[in-house]
Short mmCIF file of C-alpha atoms in Angstrom, two decimals:
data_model
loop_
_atom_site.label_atom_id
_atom_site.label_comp_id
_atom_site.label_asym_id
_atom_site.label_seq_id
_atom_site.Cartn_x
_atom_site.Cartn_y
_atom_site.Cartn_z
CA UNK A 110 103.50 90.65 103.53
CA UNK A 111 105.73 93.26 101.75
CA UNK A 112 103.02 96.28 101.44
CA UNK A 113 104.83 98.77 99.20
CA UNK A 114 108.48 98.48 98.96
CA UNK A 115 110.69 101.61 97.91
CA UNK A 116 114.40 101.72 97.06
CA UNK A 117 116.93 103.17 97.77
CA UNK A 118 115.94 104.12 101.19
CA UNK A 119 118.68 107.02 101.25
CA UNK A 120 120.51 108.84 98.12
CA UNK A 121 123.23 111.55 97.75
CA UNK A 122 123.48 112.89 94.17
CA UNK A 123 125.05 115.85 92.42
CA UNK A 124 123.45 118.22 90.35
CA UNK A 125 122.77 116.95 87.09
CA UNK A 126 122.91 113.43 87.94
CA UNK A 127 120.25 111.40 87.51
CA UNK A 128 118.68 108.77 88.85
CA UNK A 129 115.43 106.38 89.54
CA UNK A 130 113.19 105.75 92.47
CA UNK A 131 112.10 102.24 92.38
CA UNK A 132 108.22 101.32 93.85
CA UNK A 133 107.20 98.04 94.16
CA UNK A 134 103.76 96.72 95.62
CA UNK A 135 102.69 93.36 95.65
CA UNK A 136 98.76 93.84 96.57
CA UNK A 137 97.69 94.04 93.10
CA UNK A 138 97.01 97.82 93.67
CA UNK A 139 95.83 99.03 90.18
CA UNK A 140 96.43 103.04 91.68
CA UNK A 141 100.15 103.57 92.07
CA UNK A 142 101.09 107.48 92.89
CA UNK A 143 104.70 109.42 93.59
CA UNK A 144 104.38 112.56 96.66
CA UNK A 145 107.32 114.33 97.94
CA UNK A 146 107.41 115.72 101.44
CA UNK A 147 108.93 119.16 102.47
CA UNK A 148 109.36 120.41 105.86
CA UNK A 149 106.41 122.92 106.51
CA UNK A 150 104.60 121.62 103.51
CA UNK A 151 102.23 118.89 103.04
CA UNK A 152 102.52 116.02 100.66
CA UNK A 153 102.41 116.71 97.39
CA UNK A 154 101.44 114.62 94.53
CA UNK A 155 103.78 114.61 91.59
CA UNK A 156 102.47 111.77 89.36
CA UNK A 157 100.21 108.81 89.23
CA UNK A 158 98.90 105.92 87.51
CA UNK A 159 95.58 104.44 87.69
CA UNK A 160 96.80 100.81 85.53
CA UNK A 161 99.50 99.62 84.06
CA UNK A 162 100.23 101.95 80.81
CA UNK A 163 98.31 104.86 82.06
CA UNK A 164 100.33 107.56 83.96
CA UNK A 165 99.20 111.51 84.73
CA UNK A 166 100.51 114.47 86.14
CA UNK A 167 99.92 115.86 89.52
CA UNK A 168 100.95 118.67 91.32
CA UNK A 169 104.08 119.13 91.01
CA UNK A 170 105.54 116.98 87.68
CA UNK A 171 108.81 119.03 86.55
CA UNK A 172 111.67 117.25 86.57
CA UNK A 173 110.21 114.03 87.17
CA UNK A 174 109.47 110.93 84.81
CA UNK A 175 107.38 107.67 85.36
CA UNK A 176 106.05 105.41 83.59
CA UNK A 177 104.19 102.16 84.57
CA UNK A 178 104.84 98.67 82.54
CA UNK A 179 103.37 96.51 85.10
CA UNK A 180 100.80 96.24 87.94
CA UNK A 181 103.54 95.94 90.35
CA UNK A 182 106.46 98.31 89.50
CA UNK A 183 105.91 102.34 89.35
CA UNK A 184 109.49 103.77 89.13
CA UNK A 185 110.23 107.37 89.85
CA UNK A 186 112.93 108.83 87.43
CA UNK A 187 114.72 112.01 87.93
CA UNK A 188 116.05 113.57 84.64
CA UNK A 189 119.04 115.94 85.81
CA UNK A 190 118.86 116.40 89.54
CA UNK A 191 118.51 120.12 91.31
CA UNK A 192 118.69 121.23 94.75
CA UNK A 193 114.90 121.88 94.53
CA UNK A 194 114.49 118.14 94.75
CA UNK A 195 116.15 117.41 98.22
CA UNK A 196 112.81 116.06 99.42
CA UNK A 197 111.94 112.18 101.20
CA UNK A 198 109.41 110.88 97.87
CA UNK A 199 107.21 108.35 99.02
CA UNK A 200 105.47 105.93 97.01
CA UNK A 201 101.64 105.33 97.76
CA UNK A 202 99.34 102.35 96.06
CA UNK A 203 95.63 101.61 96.40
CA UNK A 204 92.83 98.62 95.04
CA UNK A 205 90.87 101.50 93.37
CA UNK A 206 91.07 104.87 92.33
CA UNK A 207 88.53 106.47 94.89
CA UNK A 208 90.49 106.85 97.49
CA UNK A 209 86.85 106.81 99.57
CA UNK A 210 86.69 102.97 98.44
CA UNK A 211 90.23 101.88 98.98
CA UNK A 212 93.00 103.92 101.09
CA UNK A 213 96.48 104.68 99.69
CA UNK A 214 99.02 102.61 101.52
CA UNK A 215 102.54 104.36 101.49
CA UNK A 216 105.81 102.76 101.55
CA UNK A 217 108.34 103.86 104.02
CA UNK A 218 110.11 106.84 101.37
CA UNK A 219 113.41 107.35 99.65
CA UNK A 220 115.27 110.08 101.46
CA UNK A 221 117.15 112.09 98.49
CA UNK A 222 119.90 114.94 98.82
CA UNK A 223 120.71 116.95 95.57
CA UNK A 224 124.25 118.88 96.70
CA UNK B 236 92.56 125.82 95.08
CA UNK B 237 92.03 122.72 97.15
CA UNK B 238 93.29 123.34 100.49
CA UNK B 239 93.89 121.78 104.04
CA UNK B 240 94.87 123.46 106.94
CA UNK B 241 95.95 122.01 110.37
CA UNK B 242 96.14 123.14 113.95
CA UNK B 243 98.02 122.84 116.35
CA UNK B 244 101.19 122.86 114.42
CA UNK B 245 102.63 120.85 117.71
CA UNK B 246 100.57 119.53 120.68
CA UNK B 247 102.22 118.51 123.84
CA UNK B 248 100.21 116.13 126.20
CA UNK B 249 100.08 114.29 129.40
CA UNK B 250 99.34 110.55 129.47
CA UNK B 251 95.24 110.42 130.05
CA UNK B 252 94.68 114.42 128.64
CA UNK B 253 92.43 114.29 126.44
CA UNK B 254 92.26 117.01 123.36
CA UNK B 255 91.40 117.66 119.64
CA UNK B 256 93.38 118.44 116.63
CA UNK B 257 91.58 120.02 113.78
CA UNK B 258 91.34 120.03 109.96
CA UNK B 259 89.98 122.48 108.19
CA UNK B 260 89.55 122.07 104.57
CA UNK B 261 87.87 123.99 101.26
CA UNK B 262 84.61 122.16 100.84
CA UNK B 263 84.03 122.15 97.02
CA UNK B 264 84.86 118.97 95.03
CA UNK B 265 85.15 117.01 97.84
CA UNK B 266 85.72 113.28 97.47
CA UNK B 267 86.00 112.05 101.15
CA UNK B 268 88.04 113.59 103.88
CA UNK B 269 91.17 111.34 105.25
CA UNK B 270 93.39 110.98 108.57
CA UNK B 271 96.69 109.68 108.99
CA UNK B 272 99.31 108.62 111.24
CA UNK B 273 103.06 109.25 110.40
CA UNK B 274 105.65 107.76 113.05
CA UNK B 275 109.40 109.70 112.51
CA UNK B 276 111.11 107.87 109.29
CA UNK B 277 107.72 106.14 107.91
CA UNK B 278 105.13 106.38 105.42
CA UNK B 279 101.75 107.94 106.73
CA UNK B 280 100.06 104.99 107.87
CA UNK B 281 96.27 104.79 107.15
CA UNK B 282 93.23 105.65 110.15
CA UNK B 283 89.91 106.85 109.00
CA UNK B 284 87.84 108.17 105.49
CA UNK B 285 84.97 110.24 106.83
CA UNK B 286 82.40 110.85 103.60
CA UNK B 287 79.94 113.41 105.08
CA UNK B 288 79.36 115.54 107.34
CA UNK B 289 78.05 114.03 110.61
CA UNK B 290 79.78 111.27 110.72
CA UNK B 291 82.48 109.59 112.78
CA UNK B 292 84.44 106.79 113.18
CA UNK B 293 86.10 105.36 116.34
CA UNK B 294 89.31 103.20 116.40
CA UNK B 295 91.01 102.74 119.86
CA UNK B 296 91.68 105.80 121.72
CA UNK B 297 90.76 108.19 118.62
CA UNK B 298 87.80 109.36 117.25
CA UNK B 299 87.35 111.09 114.34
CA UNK B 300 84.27 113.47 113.45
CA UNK B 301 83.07 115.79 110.35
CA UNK B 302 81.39 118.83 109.89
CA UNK B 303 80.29 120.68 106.68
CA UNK B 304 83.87 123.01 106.70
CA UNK B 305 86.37 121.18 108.87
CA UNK B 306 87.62 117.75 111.10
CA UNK B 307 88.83 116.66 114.17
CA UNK B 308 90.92 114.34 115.70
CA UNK B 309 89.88 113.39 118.63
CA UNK B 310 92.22 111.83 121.40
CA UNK B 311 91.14 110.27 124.51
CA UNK B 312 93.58 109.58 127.12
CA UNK B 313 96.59 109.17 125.24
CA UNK B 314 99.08 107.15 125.82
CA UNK B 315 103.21 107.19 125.01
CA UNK B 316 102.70 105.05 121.95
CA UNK B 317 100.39 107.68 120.31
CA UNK B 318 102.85 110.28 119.95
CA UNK B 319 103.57 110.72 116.09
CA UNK B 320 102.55 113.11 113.36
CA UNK B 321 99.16 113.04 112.44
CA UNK B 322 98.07 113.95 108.88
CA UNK B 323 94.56 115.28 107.45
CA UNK B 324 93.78 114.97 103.56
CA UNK B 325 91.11 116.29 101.27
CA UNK B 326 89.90 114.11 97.84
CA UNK B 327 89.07 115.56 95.03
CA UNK B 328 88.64 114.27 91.70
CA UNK B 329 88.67 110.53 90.76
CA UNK B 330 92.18 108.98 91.09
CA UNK B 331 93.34 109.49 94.53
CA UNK B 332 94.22 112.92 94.52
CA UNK B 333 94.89 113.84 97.95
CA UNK B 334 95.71 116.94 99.26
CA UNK B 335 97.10 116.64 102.63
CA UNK B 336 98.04 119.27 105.43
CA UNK B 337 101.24 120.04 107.31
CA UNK B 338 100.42 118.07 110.04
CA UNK B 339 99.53 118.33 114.37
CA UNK B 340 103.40 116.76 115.64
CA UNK B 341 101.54 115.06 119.16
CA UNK B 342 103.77 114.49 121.88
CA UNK B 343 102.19 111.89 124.65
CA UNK B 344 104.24 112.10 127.98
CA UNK B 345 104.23 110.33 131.13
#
């Protein structure tokens, strides 16, 4: 019982590199969603998808790409990396969009350092 | 602005001391109210949706109630294994938009 897989679990990368975030869920979660995690700062959302083809903005988008081809797979892409985006990104699915009818479940995060 | 704000910041216990950590959150637009547990190097792990005020929900040693502006935690006599991070959220919205707070970091100790 996998839950919500994420890869790499740890990254180095210099600036202007980039590089992609893979999410993988096997629950046949329709809601996929990307939040980053900052010391003395809650999660915050940076995109989502509520099916396969259909992706949105949250919070904090710049600098980030998804995109969503299948159910299972939502893969964070970062276009030319920046210190900005040290972060740990964790990947969260649910059944449904309300999150009062289904909780997200997160995977355990991608710890990324942008030197 | 949605917002969510936590207190403590850091909470320091004996094994069997009971206390609170609270949530409070803006009320408009809101689409269920969420807690969390988040052990060092993991995902937040899911615990409770409250949906309106009143209500509360019991699982173990916690308890966790709602009122019309904020939430708390409630923890009766803790044990070692509950120390971790423990996370409040705020819906809004229809597709999972959660707005979370910084977090209570609860240390359990023997």
């Amino acid at each position: 019982n996998a839950g919500v897989t994420q890869t790499p679990k740890f990254q180095v990368l210099k600036t202007g590199q980039s590089m992609t975030l893979q999410c993988a869920q096997d629950m046949n979660h329709e809601y996929m969603s990307w939040y980053r995690q900052d010391p003395g700062m809650g999660l915050r959302l940076i995109h989502y998808s509520v099916g396969a083809g259909i992706t949105d903005q949250g919070e904090v988008p710049n600098g980030y790409n998804v995109s969503r081809s299948t159910t299972e797979d939502f893969p964070l892409r970062l276009l030319s990396a920046a210190p900005s985006q040290t972060s740990v990104y964790f990947c969260a699915s649910s059944y449904q969009s309300d999150p009062r009818d289904s909780p997200l479940h997160f995977g355990n995060g991608t710890r990324l350092t942008v030197t | 602005e949605d917002q969510v704000t936590q207190s403590p910041e850091a909470l320091r216990l004996q094994e069997g001391e009971s206390s609170s950590l609270n949530c409070s959150y803006t009320v408009s637009g809101l689409r269920g109210l969420f807690w969390y547990r988040q052990d060092p190097g993991k995902g937040p792990e899911f615990l409770f949706t409250l949906y309106s005020a009143g209500e509360e929900k019991e699982k173990e040693r916690l308890k966790a109630t709602l009122t019309k502006k904020e939430s708390f935690l409630h923890i009766t006599a803790p044990k070692p294994e509950d120390s971790a991070t423990y996370l409040c959220a705020r819906g809004s919205g229809t597709a999972s938009k959660l707005t979370f707070g910084t977090g209570t970091r609860l240390q359990v100790t023997l």
